[in-house]
CSV table of N, CA and C in Angstrom, one decimal:
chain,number,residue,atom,x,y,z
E,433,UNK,N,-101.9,18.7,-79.1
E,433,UNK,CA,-102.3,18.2,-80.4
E,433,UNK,C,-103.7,18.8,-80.7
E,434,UNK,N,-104.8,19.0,-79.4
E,434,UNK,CA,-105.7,20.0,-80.0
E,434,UNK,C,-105.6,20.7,-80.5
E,435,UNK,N,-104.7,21.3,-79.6
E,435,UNK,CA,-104.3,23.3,-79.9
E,435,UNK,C,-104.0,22.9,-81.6
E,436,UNK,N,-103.3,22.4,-81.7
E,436,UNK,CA,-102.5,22.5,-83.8
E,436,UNK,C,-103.8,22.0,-84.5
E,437,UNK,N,-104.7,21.1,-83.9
E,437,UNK,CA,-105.7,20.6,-85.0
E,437,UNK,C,-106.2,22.1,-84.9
E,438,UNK,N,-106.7,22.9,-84.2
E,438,UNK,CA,-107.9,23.4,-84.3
E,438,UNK,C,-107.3,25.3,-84.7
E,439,UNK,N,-106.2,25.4,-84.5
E,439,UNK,CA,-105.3,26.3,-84.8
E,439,UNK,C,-105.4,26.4,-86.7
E,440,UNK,N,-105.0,25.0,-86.7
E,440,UNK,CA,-105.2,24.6,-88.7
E,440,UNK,C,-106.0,24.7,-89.1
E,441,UNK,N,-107.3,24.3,-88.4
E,441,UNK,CA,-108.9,24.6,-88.7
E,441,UNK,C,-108.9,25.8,-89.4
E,442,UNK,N,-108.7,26.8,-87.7
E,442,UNK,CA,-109.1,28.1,-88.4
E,442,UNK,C,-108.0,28.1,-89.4
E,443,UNK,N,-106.9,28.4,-89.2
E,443,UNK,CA,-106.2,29.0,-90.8
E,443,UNK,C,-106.6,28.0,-92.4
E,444,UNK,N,-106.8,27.2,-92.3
E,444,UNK,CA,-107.6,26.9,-93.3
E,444,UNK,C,-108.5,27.2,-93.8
E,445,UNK,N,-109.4,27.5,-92.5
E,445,UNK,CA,-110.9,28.2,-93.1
E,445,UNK,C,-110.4,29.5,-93.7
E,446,UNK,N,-109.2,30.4,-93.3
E,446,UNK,CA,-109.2,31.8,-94.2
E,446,UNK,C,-108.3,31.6,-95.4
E,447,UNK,N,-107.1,30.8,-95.8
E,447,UNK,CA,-106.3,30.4,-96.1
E,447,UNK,C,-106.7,29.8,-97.8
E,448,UNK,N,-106.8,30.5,-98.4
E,448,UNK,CA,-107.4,29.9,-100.3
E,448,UNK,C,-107.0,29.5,-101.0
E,449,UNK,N,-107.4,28.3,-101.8
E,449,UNK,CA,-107.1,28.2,-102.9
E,449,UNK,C,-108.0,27.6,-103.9
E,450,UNK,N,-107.1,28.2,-105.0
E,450,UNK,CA,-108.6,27.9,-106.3
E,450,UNK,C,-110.0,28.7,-105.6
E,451,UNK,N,-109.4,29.9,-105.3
E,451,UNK,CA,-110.4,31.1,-104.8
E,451,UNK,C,-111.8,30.1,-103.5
E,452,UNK,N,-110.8,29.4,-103.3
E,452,UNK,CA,-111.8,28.5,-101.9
E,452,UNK,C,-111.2,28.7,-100.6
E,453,UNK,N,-111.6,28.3,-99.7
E,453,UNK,CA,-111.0,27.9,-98.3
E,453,UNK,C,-110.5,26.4,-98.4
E,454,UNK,N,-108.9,26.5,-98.1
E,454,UNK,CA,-108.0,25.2,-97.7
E,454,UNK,C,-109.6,23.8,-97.4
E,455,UNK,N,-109.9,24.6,-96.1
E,455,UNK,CA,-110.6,23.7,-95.7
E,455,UNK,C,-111.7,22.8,-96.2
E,456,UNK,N,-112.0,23.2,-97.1
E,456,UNK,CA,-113.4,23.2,-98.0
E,456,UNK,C,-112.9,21.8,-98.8
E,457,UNK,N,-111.6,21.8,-99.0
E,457,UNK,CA,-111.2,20.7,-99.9
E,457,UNK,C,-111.5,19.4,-99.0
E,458,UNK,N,-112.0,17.8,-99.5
E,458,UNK,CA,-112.5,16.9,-99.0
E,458,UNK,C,-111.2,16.6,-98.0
E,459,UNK,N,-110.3,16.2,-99.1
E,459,UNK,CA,-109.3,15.5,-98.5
E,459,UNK,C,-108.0,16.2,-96.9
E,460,UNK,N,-108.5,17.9,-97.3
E,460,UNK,CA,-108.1,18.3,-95.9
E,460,UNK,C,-109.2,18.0,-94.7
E,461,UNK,N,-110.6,18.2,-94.7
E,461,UNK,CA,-111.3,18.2,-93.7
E,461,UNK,C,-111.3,16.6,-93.1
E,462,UNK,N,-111.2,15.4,-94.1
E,462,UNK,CA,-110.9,14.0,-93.5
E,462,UNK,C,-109.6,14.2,-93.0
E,463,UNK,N,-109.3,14.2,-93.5
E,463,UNK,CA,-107.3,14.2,-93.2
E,463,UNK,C,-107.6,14.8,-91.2
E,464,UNK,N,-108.2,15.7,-91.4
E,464,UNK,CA,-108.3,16.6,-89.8
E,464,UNK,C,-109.2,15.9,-89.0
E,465,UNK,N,-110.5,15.1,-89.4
E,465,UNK,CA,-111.1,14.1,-88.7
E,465,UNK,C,-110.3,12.9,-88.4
E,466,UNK,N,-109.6,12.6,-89.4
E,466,UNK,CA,-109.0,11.4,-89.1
E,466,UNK,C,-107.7,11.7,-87.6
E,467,UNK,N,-106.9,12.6,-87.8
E,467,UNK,CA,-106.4,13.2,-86.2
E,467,UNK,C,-106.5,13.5,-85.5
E,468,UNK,N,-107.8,14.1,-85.9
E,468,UNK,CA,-108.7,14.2,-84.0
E,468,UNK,C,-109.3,12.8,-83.5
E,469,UNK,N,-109.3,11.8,-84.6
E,469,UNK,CA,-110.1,10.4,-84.1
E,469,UNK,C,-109.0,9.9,-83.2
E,470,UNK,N,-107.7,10.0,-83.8
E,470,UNK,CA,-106.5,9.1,-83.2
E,470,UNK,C,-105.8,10.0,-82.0
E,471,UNK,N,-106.1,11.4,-81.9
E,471,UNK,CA,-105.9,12.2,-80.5
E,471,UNK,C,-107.1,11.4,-79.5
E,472,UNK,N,-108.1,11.7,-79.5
E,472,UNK,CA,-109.1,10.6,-79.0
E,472,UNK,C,-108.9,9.6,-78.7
E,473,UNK,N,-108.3,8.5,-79.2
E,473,UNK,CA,-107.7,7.4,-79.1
E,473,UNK,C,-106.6,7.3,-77.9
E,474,UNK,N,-106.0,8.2,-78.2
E,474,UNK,CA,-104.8,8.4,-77.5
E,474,UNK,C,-105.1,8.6,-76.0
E,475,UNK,N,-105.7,9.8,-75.8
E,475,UNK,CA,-106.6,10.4,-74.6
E,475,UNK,C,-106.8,8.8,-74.0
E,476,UNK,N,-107.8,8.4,-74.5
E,476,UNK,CA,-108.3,7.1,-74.0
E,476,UNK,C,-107.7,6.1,-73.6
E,477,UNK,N,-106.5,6.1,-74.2
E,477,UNK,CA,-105.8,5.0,-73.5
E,477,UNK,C,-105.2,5.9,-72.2
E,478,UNK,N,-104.8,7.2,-72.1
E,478,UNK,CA,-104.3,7.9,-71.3
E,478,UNK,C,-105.1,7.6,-70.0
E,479,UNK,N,-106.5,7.9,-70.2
E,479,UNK,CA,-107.1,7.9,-69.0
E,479,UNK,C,-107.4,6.4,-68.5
E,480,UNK,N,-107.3,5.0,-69.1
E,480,UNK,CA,-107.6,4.1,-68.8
E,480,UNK,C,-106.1,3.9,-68.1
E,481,UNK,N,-105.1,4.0,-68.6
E,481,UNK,CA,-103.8,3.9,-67.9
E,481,UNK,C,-103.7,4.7,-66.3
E,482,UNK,N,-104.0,5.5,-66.3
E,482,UNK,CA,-104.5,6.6,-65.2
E,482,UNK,C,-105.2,5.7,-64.0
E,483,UNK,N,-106.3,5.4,-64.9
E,483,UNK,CA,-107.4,4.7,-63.6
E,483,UNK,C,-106.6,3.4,-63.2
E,484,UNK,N,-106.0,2.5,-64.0
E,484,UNK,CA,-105.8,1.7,-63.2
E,484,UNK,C,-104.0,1.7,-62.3
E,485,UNK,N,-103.5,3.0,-62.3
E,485,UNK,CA,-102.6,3.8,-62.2
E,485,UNK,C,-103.2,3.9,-60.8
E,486,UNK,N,-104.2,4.6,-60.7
E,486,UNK,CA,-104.8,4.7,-59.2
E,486,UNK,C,-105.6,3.7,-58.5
E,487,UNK,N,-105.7,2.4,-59.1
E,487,UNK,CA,-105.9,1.4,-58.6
E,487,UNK,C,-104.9,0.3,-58.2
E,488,UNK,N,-103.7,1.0,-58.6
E,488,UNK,CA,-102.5,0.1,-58.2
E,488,UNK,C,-101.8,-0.8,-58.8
E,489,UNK,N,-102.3,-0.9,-59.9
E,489,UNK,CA,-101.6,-1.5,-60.7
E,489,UNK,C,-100.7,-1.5,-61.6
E,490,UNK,N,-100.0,-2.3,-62.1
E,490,UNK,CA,-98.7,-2.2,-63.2
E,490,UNK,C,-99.2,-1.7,-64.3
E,491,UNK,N,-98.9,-0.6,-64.7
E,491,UNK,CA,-99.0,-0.1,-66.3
E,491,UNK,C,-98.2,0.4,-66.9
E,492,UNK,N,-96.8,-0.2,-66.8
E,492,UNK,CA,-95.7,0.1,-67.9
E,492,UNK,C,-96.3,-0.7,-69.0
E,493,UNK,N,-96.9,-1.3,-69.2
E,493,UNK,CA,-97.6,-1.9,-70.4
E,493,UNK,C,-98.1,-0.8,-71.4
E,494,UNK,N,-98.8,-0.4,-70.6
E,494,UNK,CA,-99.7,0.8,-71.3
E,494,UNK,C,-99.5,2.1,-71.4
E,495,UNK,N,-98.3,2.4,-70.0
E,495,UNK,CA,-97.7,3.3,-70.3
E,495,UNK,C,-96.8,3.4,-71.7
E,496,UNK,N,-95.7,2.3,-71.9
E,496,UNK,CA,-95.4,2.3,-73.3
E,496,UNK,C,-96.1,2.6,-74.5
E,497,UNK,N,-97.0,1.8,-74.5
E,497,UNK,CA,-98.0,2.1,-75.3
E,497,UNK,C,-98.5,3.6,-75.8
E,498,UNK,N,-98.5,4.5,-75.1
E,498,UNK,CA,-99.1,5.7,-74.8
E,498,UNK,C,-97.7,6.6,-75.2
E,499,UNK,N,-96.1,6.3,-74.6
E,499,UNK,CA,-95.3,6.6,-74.6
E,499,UNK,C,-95.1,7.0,-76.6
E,500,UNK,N,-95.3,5.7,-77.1
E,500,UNK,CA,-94.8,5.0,-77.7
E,500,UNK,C,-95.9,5.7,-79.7
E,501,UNK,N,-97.0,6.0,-79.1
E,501,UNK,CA,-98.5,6.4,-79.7
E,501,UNK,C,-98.2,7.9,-79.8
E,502,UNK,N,-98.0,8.0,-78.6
E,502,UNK,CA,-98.1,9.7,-78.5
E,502,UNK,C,-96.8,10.3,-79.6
E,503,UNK,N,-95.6,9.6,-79.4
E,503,UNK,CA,-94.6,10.7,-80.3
E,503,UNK,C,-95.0,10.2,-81.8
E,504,UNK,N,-95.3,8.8,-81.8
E,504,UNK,CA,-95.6,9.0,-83.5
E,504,UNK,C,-96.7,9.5,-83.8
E,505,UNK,N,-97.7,10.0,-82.9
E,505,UNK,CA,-98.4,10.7,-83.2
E,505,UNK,C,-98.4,12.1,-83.6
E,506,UNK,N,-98.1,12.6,-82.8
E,506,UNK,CA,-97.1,13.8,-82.4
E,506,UNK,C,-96.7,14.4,-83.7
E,507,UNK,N,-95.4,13.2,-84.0
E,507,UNK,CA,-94.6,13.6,-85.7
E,507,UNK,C,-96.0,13.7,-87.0
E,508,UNK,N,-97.0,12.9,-87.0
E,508,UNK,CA,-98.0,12.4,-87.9
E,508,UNK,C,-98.4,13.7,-88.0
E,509,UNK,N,-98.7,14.2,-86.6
E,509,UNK,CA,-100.3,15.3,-86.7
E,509,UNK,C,-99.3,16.6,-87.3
E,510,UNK,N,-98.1,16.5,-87.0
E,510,UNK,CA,-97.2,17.9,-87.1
E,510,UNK,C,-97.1,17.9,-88.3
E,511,UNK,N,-96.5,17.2,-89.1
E,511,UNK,CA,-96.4,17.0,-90.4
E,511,UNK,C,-97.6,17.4,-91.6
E,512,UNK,N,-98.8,16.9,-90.8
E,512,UNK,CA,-99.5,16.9,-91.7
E,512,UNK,C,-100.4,18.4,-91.9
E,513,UNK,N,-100.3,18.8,-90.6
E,513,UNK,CA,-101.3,20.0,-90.3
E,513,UNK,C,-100.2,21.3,-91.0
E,514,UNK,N,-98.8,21.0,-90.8
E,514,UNK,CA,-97.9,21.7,-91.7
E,514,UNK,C,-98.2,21.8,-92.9
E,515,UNK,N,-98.2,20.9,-93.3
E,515,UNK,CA,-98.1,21.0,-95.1
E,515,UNK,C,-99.5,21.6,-95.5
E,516,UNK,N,-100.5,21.9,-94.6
E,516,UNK,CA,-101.8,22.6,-95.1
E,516,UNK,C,-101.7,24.2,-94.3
E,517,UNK,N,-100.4,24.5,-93.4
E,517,UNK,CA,-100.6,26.0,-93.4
E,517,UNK,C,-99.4,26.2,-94.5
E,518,UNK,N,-98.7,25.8,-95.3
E,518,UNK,CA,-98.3,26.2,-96.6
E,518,UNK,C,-96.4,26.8,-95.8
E,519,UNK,N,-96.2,27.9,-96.7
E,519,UNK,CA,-94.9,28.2,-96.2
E,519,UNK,C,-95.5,29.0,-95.2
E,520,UNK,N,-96.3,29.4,-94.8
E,520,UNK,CA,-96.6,30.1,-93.2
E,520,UNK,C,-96.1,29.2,-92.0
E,521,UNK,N,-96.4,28.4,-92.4
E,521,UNK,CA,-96.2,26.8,-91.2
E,521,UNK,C,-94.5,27.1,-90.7
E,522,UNK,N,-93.7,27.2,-92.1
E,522,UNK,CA,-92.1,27.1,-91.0
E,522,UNK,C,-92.0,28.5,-90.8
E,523,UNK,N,-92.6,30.1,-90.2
E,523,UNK,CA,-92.1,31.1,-89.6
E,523,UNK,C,-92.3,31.0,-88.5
E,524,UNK,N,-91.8,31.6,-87.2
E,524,UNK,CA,-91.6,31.3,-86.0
E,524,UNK,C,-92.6,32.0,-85.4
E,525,UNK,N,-94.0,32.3,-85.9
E,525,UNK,CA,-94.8,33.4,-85.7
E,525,UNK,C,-96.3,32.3,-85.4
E,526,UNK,N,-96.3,30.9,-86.0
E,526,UNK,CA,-97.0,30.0,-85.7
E,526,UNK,C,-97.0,29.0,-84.9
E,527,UNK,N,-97.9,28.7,-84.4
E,527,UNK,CA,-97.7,27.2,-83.2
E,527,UNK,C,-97.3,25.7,-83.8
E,528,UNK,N,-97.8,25.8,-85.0
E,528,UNK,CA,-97.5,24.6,-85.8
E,528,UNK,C,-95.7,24.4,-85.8
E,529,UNK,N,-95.4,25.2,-86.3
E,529,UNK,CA,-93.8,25.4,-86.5
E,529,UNK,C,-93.3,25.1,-85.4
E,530,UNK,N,-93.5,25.6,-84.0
E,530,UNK,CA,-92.7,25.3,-83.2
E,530,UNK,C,-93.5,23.8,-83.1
E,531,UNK,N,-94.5,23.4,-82.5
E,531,UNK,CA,-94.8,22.0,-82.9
E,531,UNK,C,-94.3,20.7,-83.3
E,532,UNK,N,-94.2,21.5,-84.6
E,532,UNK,CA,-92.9,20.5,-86.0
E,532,UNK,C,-91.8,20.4,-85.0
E,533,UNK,N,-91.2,21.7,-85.0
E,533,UNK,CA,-89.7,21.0,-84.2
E,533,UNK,C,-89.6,19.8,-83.2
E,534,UNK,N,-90.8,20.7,-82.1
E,534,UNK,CA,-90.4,20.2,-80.9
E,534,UNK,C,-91.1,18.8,-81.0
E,535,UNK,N,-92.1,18.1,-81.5
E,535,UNK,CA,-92.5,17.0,-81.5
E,535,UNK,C,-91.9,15.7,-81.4
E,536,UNK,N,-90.4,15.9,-82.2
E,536,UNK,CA,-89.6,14.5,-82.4
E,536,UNK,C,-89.1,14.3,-81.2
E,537,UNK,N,-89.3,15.6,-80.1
E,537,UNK,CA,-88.5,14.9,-78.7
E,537,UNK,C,-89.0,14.1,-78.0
E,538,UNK,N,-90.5,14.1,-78.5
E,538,UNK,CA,-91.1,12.9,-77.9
E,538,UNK,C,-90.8,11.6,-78.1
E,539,UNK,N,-90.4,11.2,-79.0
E,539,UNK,CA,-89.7,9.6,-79.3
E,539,UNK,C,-88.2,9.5,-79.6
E,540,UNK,N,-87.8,10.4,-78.5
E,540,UNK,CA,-86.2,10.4,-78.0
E,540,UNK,C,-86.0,10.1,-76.7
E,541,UNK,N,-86.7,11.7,-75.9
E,541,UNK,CA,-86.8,11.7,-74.6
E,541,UNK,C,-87.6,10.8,-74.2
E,542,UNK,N,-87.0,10.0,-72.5
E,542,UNK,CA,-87.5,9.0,-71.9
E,542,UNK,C,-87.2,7.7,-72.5
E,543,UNK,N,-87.0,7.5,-73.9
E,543,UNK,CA,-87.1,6.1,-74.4
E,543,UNK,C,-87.2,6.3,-75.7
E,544,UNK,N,-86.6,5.6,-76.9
E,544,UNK,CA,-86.7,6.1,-78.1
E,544,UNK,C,-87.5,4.7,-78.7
E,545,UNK,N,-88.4,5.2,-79.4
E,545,UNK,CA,-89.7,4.0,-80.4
E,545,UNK,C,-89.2,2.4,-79.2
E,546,UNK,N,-88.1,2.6,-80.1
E,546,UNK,CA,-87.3,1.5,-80.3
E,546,UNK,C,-87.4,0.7,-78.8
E,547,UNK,N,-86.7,1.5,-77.6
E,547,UNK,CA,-86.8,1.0,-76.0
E,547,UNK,C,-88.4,0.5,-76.1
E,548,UNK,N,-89.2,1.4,-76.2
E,548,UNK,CA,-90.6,1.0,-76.1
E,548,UNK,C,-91.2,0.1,-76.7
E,549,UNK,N,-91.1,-0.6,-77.9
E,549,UNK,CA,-91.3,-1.5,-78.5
E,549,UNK,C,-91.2,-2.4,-77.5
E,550,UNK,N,-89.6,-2.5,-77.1
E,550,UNK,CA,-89.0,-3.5,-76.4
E,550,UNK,C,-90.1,-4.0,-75.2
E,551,UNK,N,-90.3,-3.2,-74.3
E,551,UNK,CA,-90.8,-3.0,-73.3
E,551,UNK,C,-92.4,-3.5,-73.6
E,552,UNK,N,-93.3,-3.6,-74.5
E,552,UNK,CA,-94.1,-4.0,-75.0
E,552,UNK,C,-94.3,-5.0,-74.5
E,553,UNK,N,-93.1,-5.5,-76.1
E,553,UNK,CA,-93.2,-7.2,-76.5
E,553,UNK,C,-92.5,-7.8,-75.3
E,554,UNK,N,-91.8,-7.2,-74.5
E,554,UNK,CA,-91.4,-7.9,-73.1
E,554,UNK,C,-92.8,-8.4,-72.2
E,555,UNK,N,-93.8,-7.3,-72.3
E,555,UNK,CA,-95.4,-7.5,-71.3
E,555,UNK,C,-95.7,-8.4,-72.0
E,556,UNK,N,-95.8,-8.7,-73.6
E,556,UNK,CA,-96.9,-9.6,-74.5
E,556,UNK,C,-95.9,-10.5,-74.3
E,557,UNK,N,-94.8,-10.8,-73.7
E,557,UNK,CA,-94.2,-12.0,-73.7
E,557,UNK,C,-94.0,-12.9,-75.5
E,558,UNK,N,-93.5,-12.0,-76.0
E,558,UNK,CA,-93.3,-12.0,-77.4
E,558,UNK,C,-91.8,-11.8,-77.9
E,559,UNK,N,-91.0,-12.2,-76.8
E,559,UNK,CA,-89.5,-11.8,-77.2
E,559,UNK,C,-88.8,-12.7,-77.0
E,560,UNK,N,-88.0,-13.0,-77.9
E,560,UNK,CA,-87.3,-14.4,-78.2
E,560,UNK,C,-86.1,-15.2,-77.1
E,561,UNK,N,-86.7,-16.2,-76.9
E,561,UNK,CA,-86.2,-16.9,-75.3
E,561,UNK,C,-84.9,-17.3,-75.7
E,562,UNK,N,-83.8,-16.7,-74.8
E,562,UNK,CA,-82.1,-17.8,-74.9
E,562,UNK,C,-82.0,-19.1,-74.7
């Protein structure tokens, strides 16, 4: 998810309109902060899952979580960093493109949203007793 944030960077910076750089526009450069905040986010739960991963403890909790963050994340950052490389984005010549594709396998493979949810509200003990 770096790689496409920072891949769209640059192509934005050469990329014009209204005889400007993509980038220059407000609402792309927030739009690109705001994905790098929630890749960060992401990260962070990754490595706190990690550590207590090697402390031995249960983290299918958090693993979900992470499972669960990551593909909708995934779909969010693809989508969006797409629609600012223009029709360049769907030729098979850019990283974004394959990106787009391949990203939805993330909230298929291993468990779909949906499993994970489950798996959640099963840890938060939030699931409706027989």
């Amino acid at each position: 998810m770096d790689n496409i944030i920072q891949e769209t960077i640059d192509y934005t910076r050469q990329r014009k309109i209204f005889k400007q750089p993509v980038l220059y526009h407000q609402a792309v450069h927030f739009r690109l902060a705001e994905l790098q905040t929630e890749v960060e986010l992401l990260r962070s739960l990754l490595y706190r899952a990690s550590a207590m991963y090697i402390k031995g403890n249960d983290v299918t909790k958090l693993a979900s979580m992470a499972k669960l963050k990551g593909g909708r994340l995934a779909r969010e950052l693809s989508d969006s960093c797409l629609q600012y490389w223009g029709g360049m984005g769907y030729t098979s010549e850019v990283p974004v493109s394959r990106f787009y594709r391949d990203s939805r396998l993330m909230s298929i493979g291993g468990g779909a949203d949906e499993v994970m949810l489950g798996i959640i509200c099963k840890y938060m003990d939030t699931l409706p007793k027989k």
